[in-house]
């Protein structure tokens, strides 16, 4: 095999490895947010989609419809101790976390069925808690969906919105 053929073979092999590697990366990779609020350990598992130039609020995520608060499987919210969310009690446990966004407020839902794919089989009768919060316009755009667990709240940040809810 001549040098030119060896170089061509190597370039083709490198290209194939690159294509295969790129396919292994999910569009919405799984993420985990861990934190502690008032001695309660909180874990949020979610898939983190990107904006990719799309209209998110009122577009990709329709207003006034139940949304899985992430991508792929429903986002889960787990706490090892009872919490107070926006003034209402949430018992210790693992929940699916859903949000119903609108132009003026968001309903944050903790659903007792923690193993769901998306929101396709969501049942309101399984809701443990619903609270209404006011979203905030973010100072900077969050390209990837992100959950932050702070000293007294949890915040979902994506695109130009922050959706905070107080936790005690």
Rosetta silent file (secondary structure, phi, psi, omega in degrees, C-alpha in Angstrom):
SEQUENCE: XXXXXXXXXXXXXXXXXXXXXXXXXXXXXXXXXXXXXXXXXXXXXXXXXXXXXXXXXXXXXXXXXXXXXXXXXXXXXXXXXXXXXXXXXXXXXXXXXXXXXXXXXXXXXXXXXXXXXXXXXXXXXXXXXXXXXXXXXXXXXXXXXXXXXXXXXXXXXXXXXXXXXXXX
SCORE:     score description
SCORE:     0.000 S_00000001
   1 L     0.000  129.161 -179.223    0.000    0.000    0.000 S_00000001
   2 L   -73.987  164.644 -178.876    1.429    3.335   -1.034 S_00000001
   3 H   -58.738  -42.486 -178.720    1.857    6.304    1.313 S_00000001
   4 H   -63.184  -41.492  178.974   -1.043    8.204   -0.276 S_00000001
   5 H   -66.446  -38.357  178.736   -3.415    5.235    0.206 S_00000001
   6 H   -64.183  -41.557  178.752   -2.284    4.862    3.838 S_00000001
   7 H   -64.504  -44.807  178.214   -2.996    8.544    4.474 S_00000001
   8 H   -60.903  -43.963  179.617   -6.438    8.257    2.835 S_00000001
   9 H   -60.557  -45.488 -179.931   -7.214    5.146    4.884 S_00000001
  10 H   -63.426  -41.088  178.718   -6.186    6.896    8.108 S_00000001
  11 H   -64.811  -42.086  178.628   -8.285    9.973    7.287 S_00000001
  12 H   -64.586  -43.851  178.693  -11.351    7.850    6.529 S_00000001
  13 H   -61.238  -43.061  179.049  -10.860    5.875    9.759 S_00000001
  14 H   -63.306  -42.300  178.462  -10.514    9.120   11.751 S_00000001
  15 H   -62.013  -43.701  179.834  -13.663   10.539   10.150 S_00000001
  16 H   -63.410  -42.137  178.723  -15.628    7.388   11.002 S_00000001
  17 H   -63.436  -41.114  178.953  -14.463    7.490   14.637 S_00000001
  18 H   -62.560  -45.595  179.908  -15.455   11.160   14.846 S_00000001
  19 H   -63.543  -45.608  179.713  -18.935   10.486   13.436 S_00000001
  20 H   -63.022  -42.489  179.569  -19.501    7.528   15.764 S_00000001
  21 H   -63.773  -40.628 -179.734  -18.282    9.531   18.785 S_00000001
  22 H   -64.389  -32.700 -179.828  -20.564   12.451   17.951 S_00000001
  23 H   -72.981  -20.628 -179.757  -23.541   10.107   17.839 S_00000001
  24 H   -75.322  -18.619 -176.788  -22.806    8.900   21.375 S_00000001
  25 L   -86.910  117.217 -179.597  -23.442   12.342   22.866 S_00000001
  26 L   -69.898  148.432  178.611  -27.122   12.813   23.732 S_00000001
  27 L   -64.611  -32.538  179.289  -28.806   16.055   22.691 S_00000001
  28 L  -126.421   83.425 -173.947  -30.143   16.418   26.245 S_00000001
  29 E   -65.084  149.161  176.628  -27.568   14.829   28.552 S_00000001
  30 E   -68.911  141.823  179.501  -28.590   13.548   31.986 S_00000001
  31 E  -136.045  159.996  176.501  -27.679   15.826   34.891 S_00000001
  32 E  -136.616  131.211  173.096  -27.996   15.715   38.671 S_00000001
  33 E  -110.226  127.346  178.647  -28.303   18.652   41.075 S_00000001
  34 E  -121.446  142.815  177.283  -27.501   17.903   44.726 S_00000001
  35 E  -169.356  174.683  179.180  -27.847   20.201   47.686 S_00000001
  36 E  -129.782  132.384  173.543  -28.922   20.686   51.275 S_00000001
  37 E  -130.496  122.047 -179.085  -31.559   23.061   52.592 S_00000001
  38 L    47.758   48.352  177.437  -32.185   23.175   56.370 S_00000001
  39 L    70.713    3.256  175.106  -30.487   19.761   56.822 S_00000001
  40 E   -91.722  129.824  176.197  -32.660   18.121   54.139 S_00000001
  41 E   -85.861  128.110 -177.878  -30.715   16.466   51.330 S_00000001
  42 E  -120.876  136.429  175.021  -32.246   17.257   47.939 S_00000001
  43 E  -132.739  129.696  176.837  -31.471   15.588   44.633 S_00000001
  44 E  -118.758  121.354  176.427  -32.904   16.609   41.265 S_00000001
  45 E  -109.082  130.975 -175.737  -32.323   14.301   38.281 S_00000001
  46 E  -155.084  165.568  170.366  -33.113   15.721   34.861 S_00000001
  47 E  -105.240  138.378 -169.481  -32.081   15.796   31.232 S_00000001
  48 E  -107.297   94.048  177.180  -30.649   19.134   30.120 S_00000001
  49 L   -75.465  163.715  176.617  -31.786   20.319   26.674 S_00000001
  50 E  -105.499  157.434  176.916  -30.245   23.292   24.855 S_00000001
  51 L   -68.144  -46.534  179.512  -31.989   26.346   23.434 S_00000001
  52 L    50.609   38.807  176.548  -30.298   25.926   20.012 S_00000001
  53 L    76.498    5.309 -178.031  -31.839   29.166   18.729 S_00000001
  54 L   -88.031  156.075  170.958  -35.406   27.976   19.385 S_00000001
  55 L   -79.500  118.506 -175.501  -38.210   29.872   21.065 S_00000001
  56 L   -86.550  -66.985 -172.757  -38.547   28.036   24.388 S_00000001
  57 E   -78.537  118.721 -175.957  -41.334   29.613   26.448 S_00000001
  58 L    84.546    2.755  178.745  -44.607   29.573   24.551 S_00000001
  59 L  -124.999  -96.650  177.030  -42.880   27.693   21.698 S_00000001
  60 L   -56.775  -41.058  174.851  -41.001   24.451   22.360 S_00000001
  61 E  -105.929   99.995 -175.831  -42.543   24.500   25.860 S_00000001
  62 L   -64.973  148.699  173.326  -46.178   25.524   25.256 S_00000001
  63 L   -70.585  148.634  172.579  -47.950   27.817   27.697 S_00000001
  64 L    63.497   25.673  175.069  -50.675   26.345   29.909 S_00000001
  65 L  -130.069  149.289  178.458  -49.641   22.700   29.355 S_00000001
  66 E   -66.386  129.967 -179.649  -47.926   20.239   31.699 S_00000001
  67 E  -124.590  142.577 -175.135  -44.193   20.092   30.926 S_00000001
  68 L   -71.327    0.799  177.156  -41.700   17.509   32.275 S_00000001
  69 L    60.353   36.211  179.811  -39.342   20.273   33.504 S_00000001
  70 L   165.730 -148.957  178.097  -36.482   18.906   31.414 S_00000001
  71 L  -128.452  167.125  176.002  -36.185   16.432   28.547 S_00000001
  72 L    61.358 -126.014  179.032  -36.680   12.685   28.093 S_00000001
  73 E   -62.929  157.085  176.866  -37.828   11.028   31.338 S_00000001
  74 L   -60.813  143.074  174.623  -39.724   13.199   33.777 S_00000001
  75 E   -63.872  140.585  176.265  -37.480   15.205   36.091 S_00000001
  76 E  -114.544  146.210  178.672  -37.352   13.775   39.611 S_00000001
  77 E  -125.624  121.547 -177.730  -37.121   15.671   42.894 S_00000001
  78 E  -127.611  136.570  177.179  -36.086   13.697   45.979 S_00000001
  79 E  -135.264  142.577  179.810  -35.782   14.793   49.600 S_00000001
  80 L   -91.561   -2.747  177.824  -34.893   12.778   52.694 S_00000001
  81 L  -138.825  156.642  174.876  -36.870   15.098   55.026 S_00000001
  82 L   -58.770  143.289  178.487  -40.198   16.914   54.940 S_00000001
  83 E  -126.844  163.049  169.608  -39.949   20.327   53.286 S_00000001
  84 E  -113.884  116.234 -179.078  -42.051   23.452   53.048 S_00000001
  85 E  -107.096  116.338  179.484  -42.383   24.560   49.420 S_00000001
  86 L    49.344   38.369  176.765  -43.790   28.070   48.971 S_00000001
  87 L    87.690   -1.948 -179.520  -45.480   27.701   52.384 S_00000001
  88 E  -116.911  145.134 -175.221  -46.991   24.228   51.773 S_00000001
  89 E   -76.078  134.419  171.562  -45.779   20.907   53.189 S_00000001
  90 E  -121.678  112.788  179.349  -44.051   18.351   50.936 S_00000001
  91 L   -64.106  154.269  175.174  -43.417   15.025   52.696 S_00000001
  92 L   -55.079  143.652  178.660  -40.026   13.342   52.328 S_00000001
  93 E   153.472 -171.718 -179.745  -39.902   11.166   49.218 S_00000001
  94 E  -117.689  131.568 -174.431  -39.260   11.014   45.515 S_00000001
  95 E  -133.034  153.316  164.327  -41.501   12.869   43.062 S_00000001
  96 E   -80.218  140.555 -179.657  -41.779   13.666   39.386 S_00000001
  97 E  -109.719  120.618  178.260  -41.390   17.412   38.933 S_00000001
  98 E  -122.821  159.176  175.986  -43.612   19.103   36.366 S_00000001
  99 E  -136.949  139.583  170.627  -44.245   22.740   35.499 S_00000001
 100 E  -111.844  100.955 -179.079  -47.163   24.441   33.783 S_00000001
 101 E   -84.207  150.050  169.713  -45.740   27.712   32.441 S_00000001
 102 L  -138.398  179.191 -178.928  -47.814   30.707   31.402 S_00000001
 103 L   -64.746  -24.988 -171.725  -46.989   34.250   30.372 S_00000001
 104 L  -118.271  -20.813 -177.934  -47.373   35.500   33.958 S_00000001
 105 L  -159.102  167.439  178.467  -46.759   32.594   36.384 S_00000001
 106 E  -129.458  139.151  173.273  -45.757   28.941   36.615 S_00000001
 107 E   -97.354  121.355  177.904  -47.392   26.086   38.475 S_00000001
 108 E   -98.825  128.415 -173.096  -44.762   23.780   39.981 S_00000001
 109 E  -120.668  131.241  172.282  -46.064   20.236   40.506 S_00000001
 110 E  -109.250  110.101 -173.271  -44.687   17.444   42.696 S_00000001
 111 E  -106.226  135.580 -174.974  -46.297   14.220   41.446 S_00000001
 112 L   -67.161  -19.301  178.583  -46.197   10.961   43.444 S_00000001
 113 L   -86.848   96.522 -173.409  -45.471    8.843   40.335 S_00000001
 114 L   -82.090   -8.013 -178.835  -41.682    9.264   40.164 S_00000001
 115 L  -115.318   88.755 -179.974  -41.142    6.892   37.205 S_00000001
 116 L  -135.019  149.212  172.595  -42.619    8.515   34.114 S_00000001
 117 E   -96.722  114.919 -179.783  -41.418    9.115   30.589 S_00000001
 118 L    60.189 -145.059  178.079  -42.032   12.769   29.850 S_00000001
 119 L  -117.710   18.120 -172.573  -45.496   14.012   30.752 S_00000001
 120 L   -66.285  -33.861 -179.240  -47.381   11.622   28.488 S_00000001
 121 L  -112.912   21.465  178.605  -49.007    9.607   31.287 S_00000001
 122 L   -58.258  134.657  177.197  -49.159   12.428   33.828 S_00000001
 123 L  -127.094  119.055 -178.342  -52.201   12.148   36.120 S_00000001
 124 H   -58.353  -32.812 -178.348  -53.268   15.154   38.160 S_00000001
 125 H   -64.100  -15.512  177.593  -54.846   12.863   40.791 S_00000001
 126 H   -91.019    2.698 -179.694  -51.277   11.712   41.653 S_00000001
 127 E   -68.409  130.165  173.179  -50.149   15.249   42.550 S_00000001
 128 E   -86.639  -38.130 -176.077  -48.773   15.563   46.065 S_00000001
 129 E  -155.190  141.312  171.443  -48.360   19.332   45.866 S_00000001
 130 E  -129.388  133.115  174.891  -48.928   22.224   43.458 S_00000001
 131 E  -133.714  149.125  177.973  -47.595   25.736   44.045 S_00000001
 132 E  -106.802  131.091 -179.542  -47.749   28.828   41.870 S_00000001
 133 E  -131.089  160.824  177.962  -44.638   30.960   41.463 S_00000001
 134 L   -98.374  122.605  175.377  -43.665   33.975   39.427 S_00000001
 135 L   -71.805  160.092  179.679  -40.915   33.416   36.885 S_00000001
 136 E  -122.689  144.954  174.332  -38.184   36.021   36.535 S_00000001
 137 E   -76.570  126.327 -176.415  -36.499   37.344   33.425 S_00000001
 138 E   -76.305  150.267  176.359  -32.866   36.262   33.655 S_00000001
 139 E   -72.569  -30.746  177.768  -29.972   38.701   33.358 S_00000001
 140 E  -131.504  152.961  179.829  -28.150   36.243   31.103 S_00000001
 141 E   -77.022  133.011  173.579  -29.369   33.532   28.757 S_00000001
 142 E   -99.269  106.532 -179.616  -28.944   29.930   29.961 S_00000001
 143 E   -62.630  -42.670  178.699  -28.277   27.867   26.811 S_00000001
 144 E  -104.428  141.751  174.961  -28.691   24.598   28.739 S_00000001
 145 E   -62.449  137.312 -174.141  -31.462   23.907   31.232 S_00000001
 146 E  -145.198  138.495  172.251  -29.996   23.982   34.744 S_00000001
 147 E  -108.474  130.668  174.650  -31.277   23.427   38.300 S_00000001
 148 E  -114.822  132.058  175.877  -29.652   25.302   41.157 S_00000001
 149 E  -107.584  113.692 -175.611  -30.211   24.335   44.795 S_00000001
 150 L  -107.864 -173.730 -174.900  -29.520   27.359   46.992 S_00000001
 151 L   -67.692  -25.888 -179.093  -29.773   28.004   50.757 S_00000001
 152 L  -141.920   15.310  176.721  -33.518   28.720   50.677 S_00000001
 153 E  -160.658  168.598  171.896  -34.777   27.962   47.171 S_00000001
 154 E  -120.018  139.210 -178.688  -34.496   25.884   44.022 S_00000001
 155 E  -130.287  126.203  168.208  -34.243   27.614   40.647 S_00000001
 156 E   -91.809  125.811  178.083  -34.784   26.195   37.172 S_00000001
 157 E  -120.180  128.210  175.357  -32.874   28.355   34.675 S_00000001
 158 E  -161.494  138.153 -177.924  -33.314   28.036   30.942 S_00000001
 159 E    56.556 -126.627 -176.132  -33.262   30.487   28.074 S_00000001
 160 E  -103.013   16.250 -179.687  -34.261   33.887   29.449 S_00000001
 161 E  -118.661  146.436  162.965  -36.267   32.620   32.468 S_00000001
 162 E  -117.469  131.885  177.878  -35.509   31.670   36.036 S_00000001
 163 E  -117.743   95.799 -177.645  -38.292   29.759   37.785 S_00000001
 164 E   -95.728  149.032  168.204  -37.577   29.857   41.534 S_00000001
 165 E  -138.078  137.595 -176.480  -39.521   28.222   44.350 S_00000001
 166 E   -74.859  145.521 -179.237  -38.811   28.719   48.053 S_00000001
 167 E  -135.351  130.025  176.450  -37.807   25.722   50.160 S_00000001
 168 L  -131.129    0.000    0.000  -37.659   25.509   53.965 S_00000001
